[in-house]
Amino acid sequence: MLARVITFAVDGVDARRVWVEADIRLGLPAFTVVGLADKAVREARERVRAALVNSGYEFPLKRITVNMAPAYLRKVGPAFDLPLAVALLVASAQLDGESIESTAVVGELSLTGEVRPIRGALAIAEAVRRHGLARLVLPRARAREAALVPDVQILGVESLEQVVATLEGHAEPAPLPEPEQDASDPVPDLSDVRGHNGLIPGLEVAAAGGHNLFLQGPPGTGKTMIARRLPSILPPLDPDEAIEVTRIQSIAGLRGAAGLVTARPFRAPHHTVSAAGLVGGANPPQPGEATLAHRGVLFL
Ligand SMILES: Nc1ncnc2c1ncn2[C@@H]1O[C@H](COP(=O)(O)OP(=O)(O)O)[C@@H](O)[C@H]1O
Ligand SMILES: [Mg+2]
């Protein structure tokens, strides 16, 4: 039997739709994954097998072929575990195919069937909305972040069993997790600076107009100290900016279970930072320091 599950792959600072197709047919037991999948995705086979069995489902001892489409898009990371498991459940008739209609599924699985957090939940939820899908099943720890996107029903799940129960409508979707207390240090304040009466107005002009600022002076005169205090006089993030910053930090894996980012970023990379570290790069592309400082301060 054939099953198709919609999921999303993070690509740069965006998410793209991917179909996970599972085909189960008679033959010698085998489990093949095709469609430009990286090592973590091929390893998903082992996690999915263990998670299914340990959650009390049957792992079909038949010829299983999984295709991830579109094939040209590189699929990276463990977030395909859950859609793969759901595709196998549908293809082996352990889950009703209608239950996954208009539903996107993302999440990493542990061997026990627990659903583990993923990166880029906000970007994925935005893409789900853009594609006109109704529901998103994702790890509960990221549900608060995904719920920032309107018009999409967010189903936060903690285990494979819960995924099946929620999709079949036997269980109520779990409530959003409690907002995590913001553990980050308070933003250092400009009032700590002594003197520099000429420089402070310059700093204010740069903050008000969003200009670049060049600080020159001997070591120990407070350049770093003053630059660190620039975010304290910048205006608060407006809602759209906050979404942009949250989406970038989420993709870079800098976010916990908290919802929206409220503080402007301050990034101070070391002067030996590589070109890719500064402007982004690698394959698949990762945001660099310049991107991470978006809507905030990049201090070099
Ligand atoms: N104008 C100032 N007011 C208060 N503290 C200062 C001032 N200038 C320097 N300091 C102190 O000296 C430390 C070193 O300054 P720093 O910002 O690292 O200097 P720089 O980056 O110019 O080499 C600061 O952490 C702060 O404690
Ligand atoms: Mg310094």
PDB file of N, CA and C and ligand atoms in Angstrom, residues 190-196 215-229 299, ligand 1:
ATOM      1  N   LEU A 190      22.929  51.679  29.320  1.00  0.00           N
ATOM      2  CA  LEU A 190      23.834  52.772  28.968  1.00  0.00           C
ATOM      3  C   LEU A 190      24.184  53.626  30.194  1.00  0.00           C
ATOM      4  N   SER A 191      23.356  53.567  31.234  1.00  0.00           N
ATOM      5  CA  SER A 191      23.618  54.395  32.420  1.00  0.00           C
ATOM      6  C   SER A 191      24.867  53.939  33.172  1.00  0.00           C
ATOM      7  N   ASP A 192      25.415  52.751  32.846  1.00  0.00           N
ATOM      8  CA  ASP A 192      26.646  52.284  33.502  1.00  0.00           C
ATOM      9  C   ASP A 192      27.865  53.067  33.021  1.00  0.00           C
ATOM     10  N   VAL A 193      27.751  53.721  31.873  1.00  0.00           N
ATOM     11  CA  VAL A 193      28.917  54.384  31.272  1.00  0.00           C
ATOM     12  C   VAL A 193      29.206  55.697  32.007  1.00  0.00           C
ATOM     13  N   ARG A 194      30.464  55.898  32.369  1.00  0.00           N
ATOM     14  CA  ARG A 194      30.890  57.164  33.001  1.00  0.00           C
ATOM     15  C   ARG A 194      31.551  58.044  31.939  1.00  0.00           C
ATOM     16  N   GLY A 195      31.185  59.299  31.897  1.00  0.00           N
ATOM     17  CA  GLY A 195      31.800  60.230  30.955  1.00  0.00           C
ATOM     18  C   GLY A 195      31.362  59.968  29.528  1.00  0.00           C
ATOM     19  N   HIS A 196      32.277  60.130  28.584  1.00  0.00           N
ATOM     20  CA  HIS A 196      31.991  59.964  27.150  1.00  0.00           C
ATOM     21  C   HIS A 196      30.817  60.832  26.709  1.00  0.00           C
ATOM     22  N   LEU A 215      33.883  53.083  16.273  1.00  0.00           N
ATOM     23  CA  LEU A 215      34.472  53.515  17.538  1.00  0.00           C
ATOM     24  C   LEU A 215      35.978  53.330  17.445  1.00  0.00           C
ATOM     25  N   GLN A 216      36.724  54.396  17.779  1.00  0.00           N
ATOM     26  CA  GLN A 216      38.178  54.300  17.717  1.00  0.00           C
ATOM     27  C   GLN A 216      38.748  54.768  19.041  1.00  0.00           C
ATOM     28  N   GLY A 217      39.765  54.078  19.547  1.00  0.00           N
ATOM     29  CA  GLY A 217      40.377  54.520  20.798  1.00  0.00           C
ATOM     30  C   GLY A 217      41.281  53.439  21.343  1.00  0.00           C
ATOM     31  N   PRO A 218      42.159  53.812  22.291  1.00  0.00           N
ATOM     32  CA  PRO A 218      43.077  52.827  22.863  1.00  0.00           C
ATOM     33  C   PRO A 218      42.312  51.747  23.651  1.00  0.00           C
ATOM     34  N   PRO A 219      42.965  50.589  23.882  1.00  0.00           N
ATOM     35  CA  PRO A 219      42.313  49.515  24.622  1.00  0.00           C
ATOM     36  C   PRO A 219      41.887  49.988  26.014  1.00  0.00           C
ATOM     37  N   GLY A 220      40.784  49.483  26.486  1.00  0.00           N
ATOM     38  CA  GLY A 220      40.346  49.750  27.851  1.00  0.00           C
ATOM     39  C   GLY A 220      39.578  51.042  28.012  1.00  0.00           C
ATOM     40  N   THR A 221      39.266  51.726  26.899  1.00  0.00           N
ATOM     41  CA  THR A 221      38.545  52.996  27.023  1.00  0.00           C
ATOM     42  C   THR A 221      37.022  52.800  26.921  1.00  0.00           C
ATOM     43  N   GLY A 222      36.582  51.558  26.830  1.00  0.00           N
ATOM     44  CA  GLY A 222      35.143  51.297  26.917  1.00  0.00           C
ATOM     45  C   GLY A 222      34.423  51.129  25.599  1.00  0.00           C
ATOM     46  N   LYS A 223      35.163  50.842  24.490  1.00  0.00           N
ATOM     47  CA  LYS A 223      34.482  50.666  23.194  1.00  0.00           C
ATOM     48  C   LYS A 223      33.520  49.477  23.243  1.00  0.00           C
ATOM     49  N   THR A 224      34.039  48.343  23.704  1.00  0.00           N
ATOM     50  CA  THR A 224      33.200  47.144  23.759  1.00  0.00           C
ATOM     51  C   THR A 224      32.035  47.368  24.714  1.00  0.00           C
ATOM     52  N   MET A 225      32.352  48.011  25.844  1.00  0.00           N
ATOM     53  CA  MET A 225      31.325  48.233  26.856  1.00  0.00           C
ATOM     54  C   MET A 225      30.179  49.073  26.290  1.00  0.00           C
ATOM     55  N   ILE A 226      30.528  50.115  25.548  1.00  0.00           N
ATOM     56  CA  ILE A 226      29.487  50.992  25.001  1.00  0.00           C
ATOM     57  C   ILE A 226      28.699  50.280  23.896  1.00  0.00           C
ATOM     58  N   ALA A 227      29.413  49.534  23.038  1.00  0.00           N
ATOM     59  CA  ALA A 227      28.716  48.838  21.953  1.00  0.00           C
ATOM     60  C   ALA A 227      27.690  47.853  22.503  1.00  0.00           C
ATOM     61  N   ARG A 228      28.052  47.162  23.595  1.00  0.00           N
ATOM     62  CA  ARG A 228      27.137  46.187  24.207  1.00  0.00           C
ATOM     63  C   ARG A 228      25.875  46.849  24.737  1.00  0.00           C
ATOM     64  N   ARG A 229      25.973  48.150  25.000  1.00  0.00           N
ATOM     65  CA  ARG A 229      24.822  48.857  25.566  1.00  0.00           C
ATOM     66  C   ARG A 229      23.964  49.525  24.497  1.00  0.00           C
ATOM     67  N   PHE A 299      28.620  43.615  16.136  1.00  0.00           N
ATOM     68  CA  PHE A 299      29.787  44.322  16.647  1.00  0.00           C
ATOM     69  C   PHE A 299      31.044  43.601  16.200  1.00  0.00           C
TER      70      PHE A 299
HETATM   71  N1  LIG B   1      33.604  55.229  30.392  1.00  0.00           N
HETATM   72  C1  LIG B   1      33.553  54.153  31.161  1.00  0.00           C
HETATM   73  N2  LIG B   1      32.603  54.039  32.135  1.00  0.00           N
HETATM   74  C2  LIG B   1      32.549  52.926  32.893  1.00  0.00           C
HETATM   75  N3  LIG B   1      33.387  51.880  32.770  1.00  0.00           N
HETATM   76  C3  LIG B   1      34.342  51.922  31.850  1.00  0.00           C
HETATM   77  C4  LIG B   1      34.479  53.047  30.973  1.00  0.00           C
HETATM   78  N4  LIG B   1      35.538  52.823  30.146  1.00  0.00           N
HETATM   79  C5  LIG B   1      36.038  51.603  30.470  1.00  0.00           C
HETATM   80  N5  LIG B   1      35.340  51.063  31.501  1.00  0.00           N
HETATM   81  C6  LIG B   1      35.607  49.747  32.134  1.00  0.00           C
HETATM   82  O1  LIG B   1      36.724  49.172  31.486  1.00  0.00           O
HETATM   83  C7  LIG B   1      36.382  47.865  30.997  1.00  0.00           C
HETATM   84  C8  LIG B   1      37.104  47.615  29.686  1.00  0.00           C
HETATM   85  O2  LIG B   1      36.535  48.362  28.666  1.00  0.00           O
HETATM   86  P1  LIG B   1      36.331  47.800  27.207  1.00  0.00           P
HETATM   87  O3  LIG B   1      34.949  48.146  26.805  1.00  0.00           O
HETATM   88  O4  LIG B   1      36.676  46.359  27.153  1.00  0.00           O
HETATM   89  O5  LIG B   1      37.382  48.638  26.406  1.00  0.00           O
HETATM   90  P2  LIG B   1      37.807  48.522  24.868  1.00  0.00           P
HETATM   91  O6  LIG B   1      36.816  47.688  24.173  1.00  0.00           O
HETATM   92  O7  LIG B   1      37.810  49.951  24.375  1.00  0.00           O
HETATM   93  O8  LIG B   1      39.188  47.970  24.851  1.00  0.00           O
HETATM   94  C9  LIG B   1      34.874  47.885  30.868  1.00  0.00           C
HETATM   95  O9  LIG B   1      34.313  46.600  31.023  1.00  0.00           O
HETATM   96  C10 LIG B   1      34.458  48.780  32.020  1.00  0.00           C
HETATM   97  O10 LIG B   1      34.391  48.038  33.223  1.00  0.00           O
END
